[in-house]
mmCIF file of C-alpha atoms in Angstrom:
data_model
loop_
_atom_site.group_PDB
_atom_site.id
_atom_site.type_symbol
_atom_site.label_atom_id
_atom_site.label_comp_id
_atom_site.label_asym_id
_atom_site.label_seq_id
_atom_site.Cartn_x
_atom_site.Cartn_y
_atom_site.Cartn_z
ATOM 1 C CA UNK Q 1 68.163 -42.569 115.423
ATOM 2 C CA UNK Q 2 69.485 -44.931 117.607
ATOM 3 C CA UNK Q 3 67.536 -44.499 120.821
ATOM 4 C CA UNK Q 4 70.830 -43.412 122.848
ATOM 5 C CA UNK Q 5 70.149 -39.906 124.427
ATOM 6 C CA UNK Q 6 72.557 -38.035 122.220
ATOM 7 C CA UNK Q 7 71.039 -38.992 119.146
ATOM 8 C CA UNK Q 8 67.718 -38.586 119.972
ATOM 9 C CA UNK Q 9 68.225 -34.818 121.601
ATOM 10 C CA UNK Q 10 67.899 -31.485 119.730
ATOM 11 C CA UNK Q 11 69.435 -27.960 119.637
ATOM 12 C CA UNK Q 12 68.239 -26.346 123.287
ATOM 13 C CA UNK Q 13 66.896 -29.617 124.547
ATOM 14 C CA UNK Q 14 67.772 -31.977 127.671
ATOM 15 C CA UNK Q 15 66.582 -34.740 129.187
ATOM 16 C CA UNK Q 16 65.021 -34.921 132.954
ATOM 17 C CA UNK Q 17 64.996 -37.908 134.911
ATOM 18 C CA UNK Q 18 61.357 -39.022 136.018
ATOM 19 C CA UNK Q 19 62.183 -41.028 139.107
ATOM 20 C CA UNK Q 20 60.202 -43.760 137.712
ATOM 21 C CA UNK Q 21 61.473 -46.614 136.070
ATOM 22 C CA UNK Q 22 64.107 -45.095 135.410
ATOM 23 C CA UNK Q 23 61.937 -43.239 132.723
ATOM 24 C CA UNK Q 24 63.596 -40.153 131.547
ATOM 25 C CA UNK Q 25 61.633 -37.009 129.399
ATOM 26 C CA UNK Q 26 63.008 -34.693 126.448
ATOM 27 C CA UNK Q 27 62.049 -31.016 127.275
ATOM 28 C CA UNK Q 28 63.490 -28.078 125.650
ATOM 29 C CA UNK Q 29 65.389 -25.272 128.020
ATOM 30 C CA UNK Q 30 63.343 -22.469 126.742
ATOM 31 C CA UNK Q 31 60.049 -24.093 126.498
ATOM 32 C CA UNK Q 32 56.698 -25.076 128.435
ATOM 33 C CA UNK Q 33 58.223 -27.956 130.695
ATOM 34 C CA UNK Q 34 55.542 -30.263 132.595
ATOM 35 C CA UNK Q 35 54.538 -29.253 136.097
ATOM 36 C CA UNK Q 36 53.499 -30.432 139.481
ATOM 37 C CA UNK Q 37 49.488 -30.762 138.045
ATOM 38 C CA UNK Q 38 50.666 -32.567 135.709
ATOM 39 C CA UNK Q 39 52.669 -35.477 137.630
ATOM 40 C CA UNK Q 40 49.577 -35.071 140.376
ATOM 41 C CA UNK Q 41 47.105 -35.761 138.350
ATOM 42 C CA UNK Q 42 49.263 -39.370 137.126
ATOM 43 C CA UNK Q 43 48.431 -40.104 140.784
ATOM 44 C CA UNK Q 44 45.161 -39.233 141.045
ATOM 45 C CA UNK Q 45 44.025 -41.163 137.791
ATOM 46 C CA UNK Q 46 42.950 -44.663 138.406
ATOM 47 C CA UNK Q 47 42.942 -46.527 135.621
ATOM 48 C CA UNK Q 48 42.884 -50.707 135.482
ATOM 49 C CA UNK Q 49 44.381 -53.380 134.128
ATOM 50 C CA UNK Q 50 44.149 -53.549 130.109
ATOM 51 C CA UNK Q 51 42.569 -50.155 130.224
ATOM 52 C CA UNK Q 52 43.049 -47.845 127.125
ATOM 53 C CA UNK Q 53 43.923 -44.002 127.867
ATOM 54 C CA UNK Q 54 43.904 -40.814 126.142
ATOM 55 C CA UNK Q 55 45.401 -37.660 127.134
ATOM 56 C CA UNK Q 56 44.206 -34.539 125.424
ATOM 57 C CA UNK Q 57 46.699 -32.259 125.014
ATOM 58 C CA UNK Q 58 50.077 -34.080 126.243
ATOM 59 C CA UNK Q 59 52.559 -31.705 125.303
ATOM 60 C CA UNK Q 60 56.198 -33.456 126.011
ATOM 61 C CA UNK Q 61 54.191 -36.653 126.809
ATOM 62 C CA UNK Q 62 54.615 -36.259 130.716
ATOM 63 C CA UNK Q 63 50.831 -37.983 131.697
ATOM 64 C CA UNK Q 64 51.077 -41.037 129.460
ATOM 65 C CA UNK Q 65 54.222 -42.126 130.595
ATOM 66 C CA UNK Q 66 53.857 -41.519 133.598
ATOM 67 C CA UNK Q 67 50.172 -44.017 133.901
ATOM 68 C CA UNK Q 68 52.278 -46.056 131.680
ATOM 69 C CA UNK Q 69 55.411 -46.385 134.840
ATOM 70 C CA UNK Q 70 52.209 -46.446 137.549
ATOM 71 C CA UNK Q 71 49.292 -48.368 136.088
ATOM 72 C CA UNK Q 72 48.457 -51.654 134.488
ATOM 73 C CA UNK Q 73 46.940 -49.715 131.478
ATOM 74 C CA UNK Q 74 47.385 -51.677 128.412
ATOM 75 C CA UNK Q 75 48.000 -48.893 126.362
ATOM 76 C CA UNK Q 76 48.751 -44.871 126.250
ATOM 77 C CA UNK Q 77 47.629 -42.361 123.381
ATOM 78 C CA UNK Q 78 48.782 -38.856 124.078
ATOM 79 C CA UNK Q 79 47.707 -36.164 121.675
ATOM 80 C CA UNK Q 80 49.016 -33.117 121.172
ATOM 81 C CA UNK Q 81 48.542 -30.286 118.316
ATOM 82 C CA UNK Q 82 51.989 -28.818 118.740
ATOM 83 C CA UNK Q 83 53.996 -30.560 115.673
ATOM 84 C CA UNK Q 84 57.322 -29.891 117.379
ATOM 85 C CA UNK Q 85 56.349 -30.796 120.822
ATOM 86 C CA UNK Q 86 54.507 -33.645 119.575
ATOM 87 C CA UNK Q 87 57.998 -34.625 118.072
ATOM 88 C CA UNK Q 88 59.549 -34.350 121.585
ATOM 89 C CA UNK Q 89 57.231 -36.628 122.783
ATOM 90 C CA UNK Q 90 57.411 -39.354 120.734
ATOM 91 C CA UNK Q 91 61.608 -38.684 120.963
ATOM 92 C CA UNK Q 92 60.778 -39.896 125.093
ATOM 93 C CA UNK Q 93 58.785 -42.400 124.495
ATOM 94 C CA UNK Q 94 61.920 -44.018 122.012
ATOM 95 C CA UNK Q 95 64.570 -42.687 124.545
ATOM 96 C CA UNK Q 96 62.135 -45.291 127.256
ATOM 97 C CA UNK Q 97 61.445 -48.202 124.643
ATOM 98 C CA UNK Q 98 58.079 -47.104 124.849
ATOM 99 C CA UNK Q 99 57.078 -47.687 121.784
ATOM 100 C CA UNK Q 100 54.708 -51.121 121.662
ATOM 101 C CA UNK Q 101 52.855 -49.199 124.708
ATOM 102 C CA UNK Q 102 52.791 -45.470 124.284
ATOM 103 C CA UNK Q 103 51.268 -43.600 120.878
ATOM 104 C CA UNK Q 104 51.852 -39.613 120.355
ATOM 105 C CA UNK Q 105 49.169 -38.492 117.595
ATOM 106 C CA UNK Q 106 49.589 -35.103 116.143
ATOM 107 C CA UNK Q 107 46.244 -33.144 115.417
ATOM 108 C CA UNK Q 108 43.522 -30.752 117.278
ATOM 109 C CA UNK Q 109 41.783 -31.944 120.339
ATOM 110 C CA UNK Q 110 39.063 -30.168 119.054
ATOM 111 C CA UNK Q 111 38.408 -33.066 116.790
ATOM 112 C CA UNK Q 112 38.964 -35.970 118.975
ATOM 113 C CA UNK Q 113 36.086 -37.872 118.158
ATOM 114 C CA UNK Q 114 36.580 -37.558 114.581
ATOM 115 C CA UNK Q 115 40.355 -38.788 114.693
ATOM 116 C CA UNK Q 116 39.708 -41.986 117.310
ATOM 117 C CA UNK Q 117 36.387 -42.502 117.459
ATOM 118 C CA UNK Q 118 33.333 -42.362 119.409
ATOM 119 C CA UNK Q 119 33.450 -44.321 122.856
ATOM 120 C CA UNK Q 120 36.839 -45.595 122.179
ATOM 121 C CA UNK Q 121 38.615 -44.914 125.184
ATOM 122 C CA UNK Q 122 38.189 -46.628 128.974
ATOM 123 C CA UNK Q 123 40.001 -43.360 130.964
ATOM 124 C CA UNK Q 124 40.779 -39.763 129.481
ATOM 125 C CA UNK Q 125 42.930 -37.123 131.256
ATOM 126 C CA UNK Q 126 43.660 -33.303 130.899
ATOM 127 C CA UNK Q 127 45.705 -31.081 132.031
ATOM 128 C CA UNK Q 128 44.556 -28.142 129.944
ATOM 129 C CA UNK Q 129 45.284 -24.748 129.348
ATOM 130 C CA UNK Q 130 43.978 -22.576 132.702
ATOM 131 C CA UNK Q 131 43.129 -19.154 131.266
ATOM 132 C CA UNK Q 132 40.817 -17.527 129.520
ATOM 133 C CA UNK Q 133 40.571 -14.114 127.603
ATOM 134 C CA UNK Q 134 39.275 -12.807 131.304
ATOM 135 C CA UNK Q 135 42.839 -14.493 133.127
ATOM 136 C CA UNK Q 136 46.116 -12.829 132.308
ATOM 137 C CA UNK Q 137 48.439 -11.253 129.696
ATOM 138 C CA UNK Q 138 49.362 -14.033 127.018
ATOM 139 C CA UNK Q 139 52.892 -15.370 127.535
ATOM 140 C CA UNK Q 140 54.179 -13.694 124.001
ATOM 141 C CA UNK Q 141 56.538 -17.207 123.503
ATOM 142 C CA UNK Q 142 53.899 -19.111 121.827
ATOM 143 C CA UNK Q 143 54.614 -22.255 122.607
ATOM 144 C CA UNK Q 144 54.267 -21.440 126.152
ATOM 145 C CA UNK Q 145 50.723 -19.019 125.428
ATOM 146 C CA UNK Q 146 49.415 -22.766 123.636
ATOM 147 C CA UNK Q 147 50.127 -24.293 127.352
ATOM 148 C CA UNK Q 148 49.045 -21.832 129.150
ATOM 149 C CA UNK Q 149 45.950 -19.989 127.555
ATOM 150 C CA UNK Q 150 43.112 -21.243 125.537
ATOM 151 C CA UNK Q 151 44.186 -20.001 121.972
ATOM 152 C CA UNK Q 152 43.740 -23.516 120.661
ATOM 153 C CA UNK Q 153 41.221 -24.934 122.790
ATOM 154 C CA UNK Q 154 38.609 -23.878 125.215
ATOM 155 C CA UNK Q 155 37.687 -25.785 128.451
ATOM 156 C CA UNK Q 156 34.174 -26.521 126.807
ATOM 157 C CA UNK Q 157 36.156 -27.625 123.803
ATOM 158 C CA UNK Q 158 38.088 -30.505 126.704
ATOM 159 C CA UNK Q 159 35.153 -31.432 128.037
ATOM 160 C CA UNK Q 160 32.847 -32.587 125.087
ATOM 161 C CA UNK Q 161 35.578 -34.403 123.426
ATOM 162 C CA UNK Q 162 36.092 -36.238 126.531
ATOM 163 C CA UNK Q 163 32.834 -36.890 126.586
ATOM 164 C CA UNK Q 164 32.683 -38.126 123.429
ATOM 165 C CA UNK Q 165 35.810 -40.352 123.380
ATOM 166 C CA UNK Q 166 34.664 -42.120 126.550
ATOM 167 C CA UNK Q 167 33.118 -45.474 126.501
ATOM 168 C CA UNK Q 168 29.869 -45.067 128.862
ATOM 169 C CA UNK Q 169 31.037 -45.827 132.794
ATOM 170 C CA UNK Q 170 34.315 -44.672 131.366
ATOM 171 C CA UNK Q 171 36.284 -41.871 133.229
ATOM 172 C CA UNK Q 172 37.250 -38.524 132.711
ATOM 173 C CA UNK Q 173 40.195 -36.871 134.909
ATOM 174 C CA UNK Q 174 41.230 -32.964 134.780
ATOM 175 C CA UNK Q 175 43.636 -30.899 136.868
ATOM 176 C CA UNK Q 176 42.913 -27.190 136.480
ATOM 177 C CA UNK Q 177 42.150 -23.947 139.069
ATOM 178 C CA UNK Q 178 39.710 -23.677 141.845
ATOM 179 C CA UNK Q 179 38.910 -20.185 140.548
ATOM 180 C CA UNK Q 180 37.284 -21.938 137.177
ATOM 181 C CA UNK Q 181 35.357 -24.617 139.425
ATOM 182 C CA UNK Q 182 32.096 -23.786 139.035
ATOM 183 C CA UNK Q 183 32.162 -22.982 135.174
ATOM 184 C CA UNK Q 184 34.144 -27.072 134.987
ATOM 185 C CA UNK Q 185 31.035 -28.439 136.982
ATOM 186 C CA UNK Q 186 28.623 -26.678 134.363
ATOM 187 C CA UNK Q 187 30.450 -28.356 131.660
ATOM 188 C CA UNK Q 188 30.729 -31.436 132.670
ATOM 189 C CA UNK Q 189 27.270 -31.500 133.718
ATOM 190 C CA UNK Q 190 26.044 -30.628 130.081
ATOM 191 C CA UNK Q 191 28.206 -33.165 128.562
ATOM 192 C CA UNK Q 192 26.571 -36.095 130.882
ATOM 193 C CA UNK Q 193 29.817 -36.172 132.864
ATOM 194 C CA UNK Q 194 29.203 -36.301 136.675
ATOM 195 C CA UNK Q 195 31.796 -35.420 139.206
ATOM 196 C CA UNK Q 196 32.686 -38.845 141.491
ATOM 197 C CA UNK Q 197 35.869 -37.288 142.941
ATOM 198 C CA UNK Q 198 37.453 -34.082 144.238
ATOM 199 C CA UNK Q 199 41.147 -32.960 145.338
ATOM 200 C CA UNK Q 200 41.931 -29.702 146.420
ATOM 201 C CA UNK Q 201 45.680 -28.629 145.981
ATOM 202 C CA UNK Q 202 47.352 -26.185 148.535
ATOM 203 C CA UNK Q 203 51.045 -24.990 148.710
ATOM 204 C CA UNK Q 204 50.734 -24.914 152.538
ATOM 205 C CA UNK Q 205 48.216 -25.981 155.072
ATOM 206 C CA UNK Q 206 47.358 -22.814 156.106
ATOM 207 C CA UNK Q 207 46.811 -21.328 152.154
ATOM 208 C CA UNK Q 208 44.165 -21.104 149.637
ATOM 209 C CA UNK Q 209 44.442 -24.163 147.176
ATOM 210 C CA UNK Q 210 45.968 -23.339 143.850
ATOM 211 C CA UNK Q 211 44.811 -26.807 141.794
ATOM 212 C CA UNK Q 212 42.068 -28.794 141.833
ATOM 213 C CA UNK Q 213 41.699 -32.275 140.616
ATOM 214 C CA UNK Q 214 38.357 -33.776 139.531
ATOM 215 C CA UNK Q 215 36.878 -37.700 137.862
ATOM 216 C CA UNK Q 216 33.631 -37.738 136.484
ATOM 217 C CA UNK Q 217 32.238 -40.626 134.735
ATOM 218 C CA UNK Q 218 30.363 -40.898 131.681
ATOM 219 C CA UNK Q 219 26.976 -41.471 132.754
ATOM 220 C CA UNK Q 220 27.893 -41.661 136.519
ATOM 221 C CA UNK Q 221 25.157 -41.201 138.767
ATOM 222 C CA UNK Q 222 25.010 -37.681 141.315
ATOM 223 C CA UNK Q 223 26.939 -38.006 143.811
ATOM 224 C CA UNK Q 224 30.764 -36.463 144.755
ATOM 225 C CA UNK Q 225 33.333 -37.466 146.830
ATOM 226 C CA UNK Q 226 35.558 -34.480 147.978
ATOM 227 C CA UNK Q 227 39.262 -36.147 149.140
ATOM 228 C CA UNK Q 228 41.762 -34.866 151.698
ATOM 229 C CA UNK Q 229 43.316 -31.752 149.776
ATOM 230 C CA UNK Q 230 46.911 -32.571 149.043
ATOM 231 C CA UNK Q 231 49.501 -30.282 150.709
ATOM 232 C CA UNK Q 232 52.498 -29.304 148.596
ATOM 233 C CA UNK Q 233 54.725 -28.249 151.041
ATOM 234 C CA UNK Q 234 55.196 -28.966 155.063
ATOM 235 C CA UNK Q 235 57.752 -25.839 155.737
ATOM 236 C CA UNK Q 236 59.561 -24.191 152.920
ATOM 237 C CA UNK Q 237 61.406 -25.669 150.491
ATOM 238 C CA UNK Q 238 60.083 -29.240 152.442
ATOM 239 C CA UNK Q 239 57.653 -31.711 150.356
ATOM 240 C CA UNK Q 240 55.383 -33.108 152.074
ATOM 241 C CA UNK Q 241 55.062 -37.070 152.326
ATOM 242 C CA UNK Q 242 52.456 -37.317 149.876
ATOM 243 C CA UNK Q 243 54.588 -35.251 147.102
ATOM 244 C CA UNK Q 244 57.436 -37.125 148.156
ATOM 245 C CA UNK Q 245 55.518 -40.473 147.000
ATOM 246 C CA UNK Q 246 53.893 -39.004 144.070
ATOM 247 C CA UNK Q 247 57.334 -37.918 142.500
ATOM 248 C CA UNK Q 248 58.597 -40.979 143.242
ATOM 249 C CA UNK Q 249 61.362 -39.737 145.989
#
């Protein structure tokens, strides 16, 4: 491989331009391609200069390059349990010379701790799969049921390992749906995680919000900060400002 795009794409695959950077992402036509969460919760995440981040469950590698283009983090470790996604991945983070600053590990979230480390990691995101047994017919593609539905991992399964891979002050942030809020707050609660800040995510201004965003810090003392909700869309088919700037436009 040469790092051009042609010889780093597959059978059924193409490349998407990021608008940052001029970063570019390998995703494959009939597959689980990244979403709006995803690239919101890039913006929401703070994380500082020389900071190291993991993302738990990073499928094409959309979050870690994507702190990498926005932040001052000193380095990126996505990981991901899908051998052939986890192979796209690391594919985009060659195709953006990414290589010295970005890290795609193969292997179950589930054992986090046990691959890194305990208290290894400054910032850890998530954007894991929403539903439950209770939410849904499984999407019978399975790469796409892996995304979307907890067959490999449960949201208790997220949280500890977050917990666990976080040095203490360090900060955990999710994306997932309001529906599931209370049962995230439980969890992160039991796992010595406390909730610092909260972003609601609605299509329109005058609709219920679809996504919520949420930091808690290891250790953190009570307290919560809920944020102006972001609003997807001002009119049909119209970002709004904020979307605009998160994608980059």
């Amino acid at each position: 491989m040469t790092g051009t795009p042609e010889s780093l794409l597959k059978e059924n695959e193409r490349i998407d331009d990021l608008e940052r950077n001029g970063y570019r992402i390998i995703q494959r036509k009939d597959g689980f391609c990244f979403g709006m969460d995803a690239v919101l919760l890039s913006g929401f995440a703070q994380v500082r200069k020389g900071e190291k981040v993991l993302d738990l469950g990073c499928g094409t590698g959309i979050i870690p390059i994507l702190l990498e283009a926005k932040t001052e983090g000193s380095h990126f470790t996505g990981l991901e349990i899908q051998e052939e996604v986890a192979d796209m991945a690391r594919r985009s983070v060659k195709l953006n010379h990414l290589e010295e600053k970005i890290s795609i590990v193969s292997g179950d979230l589930k054992e986090g701790v046990k691959l890194f480390g305990a208290a290894v990691f400054d910032v850890v995101t998530s954007n894991p799969p929403y539903m439950n047994d209770a939410h849904g017919l499984k999407n019978p593609n399975e790469r796409k049921a892996i995304s979307r539905h907890e067959v490999c991992c449960t949201l208790e399964d997220v949280v500890r390992e977050a917990a666990g891979l976080l040095k203490p002050g360090g900060r955990f942030y999710l994306v997932h749906r309001p529906h599931r809020l209370m049962e995230i707050m439980e969890k992160l609660k039991c796992y010595k995680l406390e909730p610092k800040r909260m972003k609601f995510v609605h299509p329109f201004c005058d609709r219920d919000a679809n996504m919520v965003m949420i930091e808690a810090v290891r250790g953190g003392r009570p307290m919560v900060k809920v944020e102006k909700p972001v609003i997807v869309f001002e009119k049909p088919g119209v970002y709004s400002e904020e979307i605009r700037s998160v994608y980059g436009y």
